[in-house]
Amino acid sequence: GCNGANVDSRKDSGLQLALLMQLLAPETNIAFNFQTVFMTFKQIRALSDLGEGLDILSKCSELEDKMVVTGSDFHSQIVSHCKYRLELAKQLEINEGSGMIRKAVISDLSSKIAYHERLINA
C-alpha cells in the first residue's frame, strides 16, 4: 500500500526508544548525561513511544545518580517536551482530521502527561 513511509518512520522511532532504553540499562557503560538522554528522547517520533519513554525515564533512579540535574528538573523538561509534541499532534489532527488510532494515542499521551505533572508537583 501507500503507507510504506509510515512503516519506516515507525521502525525508526522504535529504534530511538530502544536506544533510550539502552542508555538507561543498569549494566550500560555508555557515559551519558542529561543532554544525551534528552536528545535521544527528543528524537522519538511516535507519540506512543514518547509516552513509553516518559514512563521509563520517570522510573529511572540511576539518572539522578549519574547526572547532575535533580530528578524533578529533568522530569519537568521531559514532560514539557511531551506537551509540546502533543500540541503539534493536536494541531495536525485539527488540520488533517485523524483516525481512531491517532485519537487514542493523543488521549493516552494527554493522560500520561497529566499523571506526570501530578508527580512533579506532588
PDB file of C-alpha atoms in Angstrom:
ATOM      1  CA  GLY A   1       0.000   0.000   0.000  1.00  0.00           C
ATOM      2  CA  CYS A   2       0.982   3.651   0.060  1.00  0.00           C
ATOM      3  CA  ASN A   3       1.692   3.718   3.791  1.00  0.00           C
ATOM      4  CA  GLY A   4       5.229   2.422   3.345  1.00  0.00           C
ATOM      5  CA  ALA A   5       6.740   5.679   4.605  1.00  0.00           C
ATOM      6  CA  ASN A   6       4.639   5.345   7.717  1.00  0.00           C
ATOM      7  CA  VAL A   7       6.023   1.901   8.467  1.00  0.00           C
ATOM      8  CA  ASP A   8       9.580   3.131   8.076  1.00  0.00           C
ATOM      9  CA  SER A   9       9.218   6.040  10.443  1.00  0.00           C
ATOM     10  CA  ARG A  10       7.548   3.719  12.913  1.00  0.00           C
ATOM     11  CA  LYS A  11      10.524   1.389  12.816  1.00  0.00           C
ATOM     12  CA  ASP A  12      12.905   4.308  13.053  1.00  0.00           C
ATOM     13  CA  SER A  13      11.107   5.697  16.039  1.00  0.00           C
ATOM     14  CA  GLY A  14      11.159   2.346  17.773  1.00  0.00           C
ATOM     15  CA  LEU A  15      14.886   2.471  17.251  1.00  0.00           C
ATOM     16  CA  GLN A  16      15.114   5.740  19.167  1.00  0.00           C
ATOM     17  CA  LEU A  17      13.142   4.253  22.029  1.00  0.00           C
ATOM     18  CA  ALA A  18      15.409   1.209  22.017  1.00  0.00           C
ATOM     19  CA  LEU A  19      18.436   3.482  22.059  1.00  0.00           C
ATOM     20  CA  LEU A  20      16.999   5.363  25.006  1.00  0.00           C
ATOM     21  CA  MET A  21      16.409   2.130  26.893  1.00  0.00           C
ATOM     22  CA  GLN A  22      19.927   1.027  26.098  1.00  0.00           C
ATOM     23  CA  LEU A  23      21.281   4.284  27.527  1.00  0.00           C
ATOM     24  CA  LEU A  24      19.300   3.671  30.679  1.00  0.00           C
ATOM     25  CA  ALA A  25      20.081  -0.002  31.136  1.00  0.00           C
ATOM     26  CA  PRO A  26      21.718  -0.532  34.554  1.00  0.00           C
ATOM     27  CA  GLU A  27      24.564  -2.523  33.046  1.00  0.00           C
ATOM     28  CA  THR A  28      25.310   0.099  30.422  1.00  0.00           C
ATOM     29  CA  ASN A  29      28.793   1.506  30.296  1.00  0.00           C
ATOM     30  CA  ILE A  30      27.876   4.291  27.946  1.00  0.00           C
ATOM     31  CA  ALA A  31      28.798   7.540  29.599  1.00  0.00           C
ATOM     32  CA  PHE A  32      25.678   9.589  29.353  1.00  0.00           C
ATOM     33  CA  ASN A  33      24.468  12.883  30.650  1.00  0.00           C
ATOM     34  CA  PHE A  34      21.323  14.904  30.638  1.00  0.00           C
ATOM     35  CA  GLN A  35      21.960  16.147  27.083  1.00  0.00           C
ATOM     36  CA  THR A  36      22.469  12.674  25.647  1.00  0.00           C
ATOM     37  CA  VAL A  37      19.350  11.285  27.228  1.00  0.00           C
ATOM     38  CA  PHE A  38      17.263  14.332  26.406  1.00  0.00           C
ATOM     39  CA  MET A  39      18.464  14.450  22.785  1.00  0.00           C
ATOM     40  CA  THR A  40      17.671  10.782  22.331  1.00  0.00           C
ATOM     41  CA  PHE A  41      14.272  11.326  23.885  1.00  0.00           C
ATOM     42  CA  LYS A  42      13.549  14.260  21.580  1.00  0.00           C
ATOM     43  CA  GLN A  43      14.277  12.123  18.534  1.00  0.00           C
ATOM     44  CA  ILE A  44      11.466   9.723  19.324  1.00  0.00           C
ATOM     45  CA  ARG A  45       8.878  10.397  16.668  1.00  0.00           C
ATOM     46  CA  ALA A  46       5.891   8.229  17.506  1.00  0.00           C
ATOM     47  CA  LEU A  47       3.701   9.677  20.236  1.00  0.00           C
ATOM     48  CA  SER A  48       3.109   6.244  21.700  1.00  0.00           C
ATOM     49  CA  ASP A  49       6.864   5.694  22.037  1.00  0.00           C
ATOM     50  CA  LEU A  50       7.168   9.134  23.561  1.00  0.00           C
ATOM     51  CA  GLY A  51       4.714   8.194  26.284  1.00  0.00           C
ATOM     52  CA  GLU A  52       6.587   4.979  26.886  1.00  0.00           C
ATOM     53  CA  GLY A  53       9.875   6.863  27.080  1.00  0.00           C
ATOM     54  CA  LEU A  54       8.335   9.246  29.583  1.00  0.00           C
ATOM     55  CA  ASP A  55       7.331   6.348  31.814  1.00  0.00           C
ATOM     56  CA  ILE A  56      10.750   4.733  31.536  1.00  0.00           C
ATOM     57  CA  LEU A  57      12.628   7.925  32.324  1.00  0.00           C
ATOM     58  CA  SER A  58      10.490   8.779  35.302  1.00  0.00           C
ATOM     59  CA  LYS A  59      11.161   5.386  36.871  1.00  0.00           C
ATOM     60  CA  CYS A  60      14.892   5.514  36.314  1.00  0.00           C
ATOM     61  CA  SER A  61      16.567   6.419  39.577  1.00  0.00           C
ATOM     62  CA  GLU A  62      20.089   5.914  38.219  1.00  0.00           C
ATOM     63  CA  LEU A  63      19.544   9.003  36.130  1.00  0.00           C
ATOM     64  CA  GLU A  64      19.754  11.247  39.119  1.00  0.00           C
ATOM     65  CA  ASP A  65      22.866   9.493  40.397  1.00  0.00           C
ATOM     66  CA  LYS A  66      24.654   9.728  37.067  1.00  0.00           C
ATOM     67  CA  MET A  67      23.556  13.212  36.147  1.00  0.00           C
ATOM     68  CA  VAL A  68      23.936  16.461  37.974  1.00  0.00           C
ATOM     69  CA  VAL A  69      20.359  17.546  37.405  1.00  0.00           C
ATOM     70  CA  THR A  70      17.841  16.815  40.084  1.00  0.00           C
ATOM     71  CA  GLY A  71      15.191  14.362  39.040  1.00  0.00           C
ATOM     72  CA  SER A  72      12.314  16.801  39.075  1.00  0.00           C
ATOM     73  CA  ASP A  73      14.073  19.329  36.811  1.00  0.00           C
ATOM     74  CA  PHE A  74      14.813  16.598  34.341  1.00  0.00           C
ATOM     75  CA  HIS A  75      11.325  15.166  34.699  1.00  0.00           C
ATOM     76  CA  SER A  76       9.654  18.505  34.028  1.00  0.00           C
ATOM     77  CA  GLN A  77      11.784  19.168  30.953  1.00  0.00           C
ATOM     78  CA  ILE A  78      10.807  15.803  29.550  1.00  0.00           C
ATOM     79  CA  VAL A  79       7.169  16.416  30.322  1.00  0.00           C
ATOM     80  CA  SER A  80       7.232  19.819  28.652  1.00  0.00           C
ATOM     81  CA  HIS A  81       8.746  18.277  25.545  1.00  0.00           C
ATOM     82  CA  CYS A  82       5.872  15.769  25.539  1.00  0.00           C
ATOM     83  CA  LYS A  83       3.359  18.581  25.911  1.00  0.00           C
ATOM     84  CA  TYR A  84       4.928  20.403  23.008  1.00  0.00           C
ATOM     85  CA  ARG A  85       4.707  17.281  20.850  1.00  0.00           C
ATOM     86  CA  LEU A  86       1.140  16.699  21.981  1.00  0.00           C
ATOM     87  CA  GLU A  87       0.131  20.217  20.920  1.00  0.00           C
ATOM     88  CA  LEU A  88       1.680  19.619  17.497  1.00  0.00           C
ATOM     89  CA  ALA A  89      -0.246  16.377  17.180  1.00  0.00           C
ATOM     90  CA  LYS A  90      -3.490  18.110  18.138  1.00  0.00           C
ATOM     91  CA  GLN A  91      -2.867  20.830  15.556  1.00  0.00           C
ATOM     92  CA  LEU A  92      -2.221  18.170  12.946  1.00  0.00           C
ATOM     93  CA  GLU A  93      -5.430  16.465  13.933  1.00  0.00           C
ATOM     94  CA  ILE A  94      -7.379  19.710  13.577  1.00  0.00           C
ATOM     95  CA  ASN A  95      -5.846  20.333  10.154  1.00  0.00           C
ATOM     96  CA  GLU A  96      -5.953  16.827   8.747  1.00  0.00           C
ATOM     97  CA  GLY A  97      -8.504  15.013  10.791  1.00  0.00           C
ATOM     98  CA  SER A  98      -7.455  11.703  12.244  1.00  0.00           C
ATOM     99  CA  GLY A  99      -8.415   8.120  12.700  1.00  0.00           C
ATOM    100  CA  MET A 100      -9.198   6.345  15.921  1.00  0.00           C
ATOM    101  CA  ILE A 101      -5.589   5.320  16.411  1.00  0.00           C
ATOM    102  CA  ARG A 102      -4.262   8.851  16.468  1.00  0.00           C
ATOM    103  CA  LYS A 103      -7.110   9.921  18.752  1.00  0.00           C
ATOM    104  CA  ALA A 104      -6.307   7.099  21.145  1.00  0.00           C
ATOM    105  CA  VAL A 105      -2.598   7.907  21.155  1.00  0.00           C
ATOM    106  CA  ILE A 106      -3.295  11.585  21.774  1.00  0.00           C
ATOM    107  CA  SER A 107      -5.606  10.920  24.680  1.00  0.00           C
ATOM    108  CA  ASP A 108      -3.218   8.330  26.068  1.00  0.00           C
ATOM    109  CA  LEU A 109      -0.320  10.773  25.993  1.00  0.00           C
ATOM    110  CA  SER A 110      -2.519  13.510  27.464  1.00  0.00           C
ATOM    111  CA  SER A 111      -3.349  11.399  30.469  1.00  0.00           C
ATOM    112  CA  LYS A 112       0.266  10.327  30.902  1.00  0.00           C
ATOM    113  CA  ILE A 113       1.352  13.954  30.897  1.00  0.00           C
ATOM    114  CA  ALA A 114      -1.320  14.859  33.436  1.00  0.00           C
ATOM    115  CA  TYR A 115      -0.191  11.994  35.644  1.00  0.00           C
ATOM    116  CA  HIS A 116       3.470  13.009  35.443  1.00  0.00           C
ATOM    117  CA  GLU A 117       2.633  16.628  36.155  1.00  0.00           C
ATOM    118  CA  ARG A 118       0.929  15.492  39.349  1.00  0.00           C
ATOM    119  CA  LEU A 119       4.073  13.544  40.255  1.00  0.00           C
ATOM    120  CA  ILE A 120       6.303  16.536  39.667  1.00  0.00           C
ATOM    121  CA  ASN A 121       4.106  18.906  41.618  1.00  0.00           C
ATOM    122  CA  ALA A 122       3.484  16.487  44.435  1.00  0.00           C
TER     123      ALA A 122
END
